[in-house]
């Protein structure tokens, strides 16, 4: 089975721009979560989707949004980029967001640099 | 909100020494998961514990889930250079809650 794929892998943007990141989960996985990873803040939870519904949202400003499509692929969007948004954005998929099938399979991440 | 702390933040050991990282949650967890992230890589699932007081072993790694389901530990016996990386615990306060990752423990192993 192919793993979780994320595109693009690297991105450079300037302040004020917006960006869309894409995540394709493992085939058959219906749950997708997004995390922001920075050296000082560890893994911060952004969103969790299951069957196109947002189950949980982290403590991020409204500039961060996401969605999940019927094929379980997910996108996240960041508008009006700020320097502090520079980070590695990780997507993870699982069969279901609970119980024994809650194992998170992470993609390689998208490295976003905001100049 | 739920907070999950890990100690120590960083540990440097000589190869062959043992290593332990501790995970403490501000709330009771329905389960605890452990992940390892190698430098430059992404987190990789190691194990999940569900029952109070549960202990699981994977070769040189021993995982424990506390009786109160608010803390956990990962112990590595006789570390090797391949154990280098950051170890994260993660847990949900309930089945509908988000998965919260701990602050992580970075392990450095030298010969």
XYZ file of N, CA and C in Angstrom, chain A residues 17-107:
273
model
N 0.619 36.398 1.555
C 0.108 35.460 0.560
C -0.701 34.360 1.244
N -1.332 33.535 0.418
C -2.042 32.390 0.970
C -1.449 31.116 0.363
N -1.711 30.004 1.040
C -1.131 28.746 0.580
C -2.128 27.610 0.805
N -2.096 26.639 -0.091
C -2.930 25.447 0.052
C -2.033 24.219 0.029
N -2.175 23.389 1.038
C -1.397 22.162 1.143
C -2.329 20.975 0.955
N -1.818 19.922 0.331
C -2.657 18.780 0.013
C -2.134 17.506 0.675
N -3.062 16.635 1.022
C -2.714 15.377 1.681
C -3.575 14.253 1.116
N -2.922 13.183 0.667
C -3.651 12.000 0.214
C -3.400 10.876 1.209
N -4.438 10.405 1.884
C -4.247 9.381 2.912
C -3.998 8.005 2.308
N -3.632 7.083 3.173
C -3.496 5.690 2.758
C -4.862 5.196 2.292
N -4.867 4.398 1.245
C -6.121 3.888 0.700
C -6.926 3.170 1.781
N -8.193 3.570 1.896
C -9.060 2.955 2.898
C -9.142 3.729 4.200
N -8.218 4.639 4.419
C -8.249 5.473 5.631
C -9.225 6.613 5.436
N -10.089 6.815 6.429
C -11.105 7.851 6.313
C -10.863 9.027 7.252
N -9.877 8.896 8.109
C -9.587 9.975 9.043
C -8.270 10.642 8.674
N -8.273 11.968 8.631
C -7.073 12.741 8.318
C -6.918 13.847 9.358
N -5.705 13.974 9.872
C -5.392 15.032 10.825
C -4.211 15.836 10.316
N -4.162 17.082 10.725
C -3.069 17.976 10.349
C -2.390 18.494 11.604
N -1.056 18.596 11.534
C -0.267 19.099 12.643
C 0.753 20.098 12.121
N 1.048 21.078 12.952
C 2.130 22.016 12.671
C 3.295 21.665 13.597
N 4.484 21.521 13.010
C 5.640 21.210 13.835
C 6.698 22.287 13.685
N 7.071 22.881 14.804
C 8.152 23.852 14.853
C 9.115 23.418 15.942
N 10.390 23.848 15.845
C 11.391 23.406 16.830
C 11.003 23.757 18.267
N 10.392 24.900 18.451
C 10.100 25.310 19.814
C 8.766 24.846 20.368
N 7.842 24.472 19.472
C 6.473 24.166 19.903
C 6.063 22.716 19.700
N 6.942 21.898 19.183
C 6.576 20.492 19.034
C 5.497 20.292 17.990
N 4.655 19.291 18.223
C 3.573 18.949 17.291
C 2.273 19.573 17.780
N 1.808 20.580 17.054
C 0.571 21.258 17.445
C -0.572 20.814 16.538
N -1.663 20.395 17.150
C -2.824 19.893 16.414
C -3.554 21.025 15.718
N -3.864 20.816 14.435
C -4.607 21.806 13.656
C -6.062 21.382 13.458
N -6.265 20.264 12.762
C -7.616 19.786 12.467
C -7.634 18.271 12.436
N -8.859 17.744 12.574
C -9.082 16.328 12.359
C -10.372 16.168 11.572
N -10.325 15.389 10.508
C -11.494 15.142 9.677
C -11.783 13.658 9.620
N -13.054 13.342 9.557
C -13.483 11.961 9.381
C -14.725 11.974 8.512
N -14.654 11.258 7.410
C -15.779 11.198 6.466
C -16.306 12.601 6.136
N -15.406 13.469 5.764
C -15.693 14.835 5.285
C -16.160 15.792 6.373
N -16.216 15.350 7.612
C -16.670 16.199 8.715
C -15.501 16.551 9.620
N -15.421 17.809 10.003
C -14.374 18.218 10.932
C -14.779 17.784 12.332
N -13.984 16.910 12.943
C -14.292 16.400 14.275
C -13.717 17.272 15.363
N -12.528 17.775 15.120
C -11.851 18.582 16.118
C -11.030 19.669 15.434
N -10.842 20.757 16.158
C -10.048 21.864 15.644
C -9.133 22.323 16.756
N -7.891 22.616 16.407
C -6.931 23.102 17.394
C -7.064 24.593 17.620
N -6.176 25.098 18.460
C -6.221 26.516 18.833
C -5.404 27.377 17.883
N -5.835 27.448 16.663
C -5.178 28.269 15.646
C -6.165 29.327 15.167
N -5.629 30.471 14.696
C -6.531 31.534 14.221
C -7.321 31.093 12.990
N -8.351 31.874 12.680
C -9.227 31.553 11.572
C -8.548 31.569 10.207
N -7.311 32.082 10.160
C -6.568 32.067 8.890
C -6.266 30.635 8.441
N -6.320 29.712 9.385
C -6.071 28.306 9.088
C -7.413 27.608 8.879
N -7.561 26.993 7.736
C -8.803 26.274 7.457
C -8.470 24.986 6.721
N -9.434 24.099 6.698
C -9.198 22.835 6.022
C -10.490 22.228 5.540
N -10.342 21.154 4.786
C -11.513 20.409 4.357
C -11.096 19.006 3.945
N -12.073 18.139 3.859
C -11.821 16.782 3.410
C -12.826 16.461 2.323
N -12.366 15.790 1.298
C -13.206 15.452 0.159
C -13.779 14.039 0.296
N -14.692 13.717 -0.589
C -15.372 12.418 -0.504
C -14.409 11.248 -0.692
N -13.274 11.482 -1.335
C -12.292 10.396 -1.512
C -11.270 10.375 -0.361
N -11.565 11.110 0.698
C -10.764 11.220 1.921
C -9.535 12.112 1.789
N -9.213 12.546 0.591
C -8.113 13.496 0.437
C -8.455 14.778 1.196
N -7.427 15.440 1.684
C -7.670 16.627 2.489
C -6.772 17.766 2.028
N -7.228 18.965 2.253
C -6.445 20.160 1.988
C -6.526 21.069 3.202
N -5.439 21.804 3.420
C -5.507 22.869 4.401
C -5.031 24.163 3.743
N -5.611 25.235 4.172
C -5.323 26.540 3.592
C -4.917 27.501 4.695
N -3.898 28.286 4.407
C -3.505 29.342 5.336
C -3.544 30.649 4.554
N -4.347 31.580 5.011
C -4.449 32.867 4.322
C -3.625 33.907 5.068
N -3.314 34.967 4.386
C -2.566 36.081 4.967
C -1.390 35.565 5.809
N -0.462 34.939 5.136
C 0.658 34.298 5.820
C 1.467 35.278 6.664
N 1.923 34.778 7.803
C 2.796 35.534 8.703
C 4.112 34.764 8.835
N 5.156 35.500 9.255
C 6.471 34.872 9.395
C 6.402 33.658 10.324
N 5.573 33.756 11.353
C 5.463 32.689 12.341
C 4.778 31.430 11.826
N 4.268 31.486 10.608
C 3.637 30.299 10.034
C 4.664 29.360 9.418
N 5.916 29.804 9.363
C 6.972 28.936 8.842
C 7.093 27.712 9.731
N 6.938 26.540 9.127
C 6.920 25.304 9.911
C 6.847 24.118 8.969
N 6.945 22.945 9.570
C 6.680 21.696 8.851
C 5.229 21.329 9.131
N 4.440 21.174 8.075
C 3.043 20.796 8.233
C 2.894 19.322 7.906
N 2.472 18.589 8.896
C 2.354 17.141 8.775
C 0.903 16.719 8.695
N 0.652 15.789 7.814
C -0.668 15.193 7.679
C -0.556 13.748 8.147
N -1.586 13.267 8.805
C -1.597 11.879 9.253
C -2.954 11.266 8.953
N -2.961 10.018 8.554
C -4.238 9.350 8.309
C -4.379 8.115 9.204
N -5.612 7.739 9.453
C -5.903 6.521 10.205
C -7.209 5.948 9.685
N -7.449 4.687 10.007
C -8.684 4.052 9.571
C -9.900 4.749 10.167
N -9.767 5.087 11.448
C -10.876 5.689 12.169
C -10.290 6.418 13.359
N -10.924 7.505 13.804
C -10.343 8.275 14.898
C -10.642 7.740 16.296
N -10.715 6.470 16.479
C -10.937 5.946 17.828
C -10.544 4.481 17.892
N -10.303 4.045 19.111
C -10.051 2.632 19.353
C -8.745 2.126 18.791
N -8.701 0.855 18.515
C -7.474 0.200 18.082
C -7.041 0.619 16.684
N -7.914 1.251 15.931
C -7.561 1.640 14.562
C -7.203 3.111 14.487
N -6.817 3.676 15.633
C -6.511 5.093 15.731
C -5.055 5.385 15.410
N -4.276 4.396 15.020
C -2.868 4.594 14.704
C -2.729 5.631 13.611
N -1.878 6.620 13.876
C -1.636 7.699 12.921
C -0.460 7.345 12.006
N -0.702 7.411 10.700
C 0.358 7.210 9.713
C 0.655 8.576 9.100
N 1.878 9.033 9.330
C 2.239 10.376 8.915
C 2.821 10.404 7.508
N 2.551 11.511 6.824
C 3.205 11.783 5.563
C 4.549 12.452 5.817
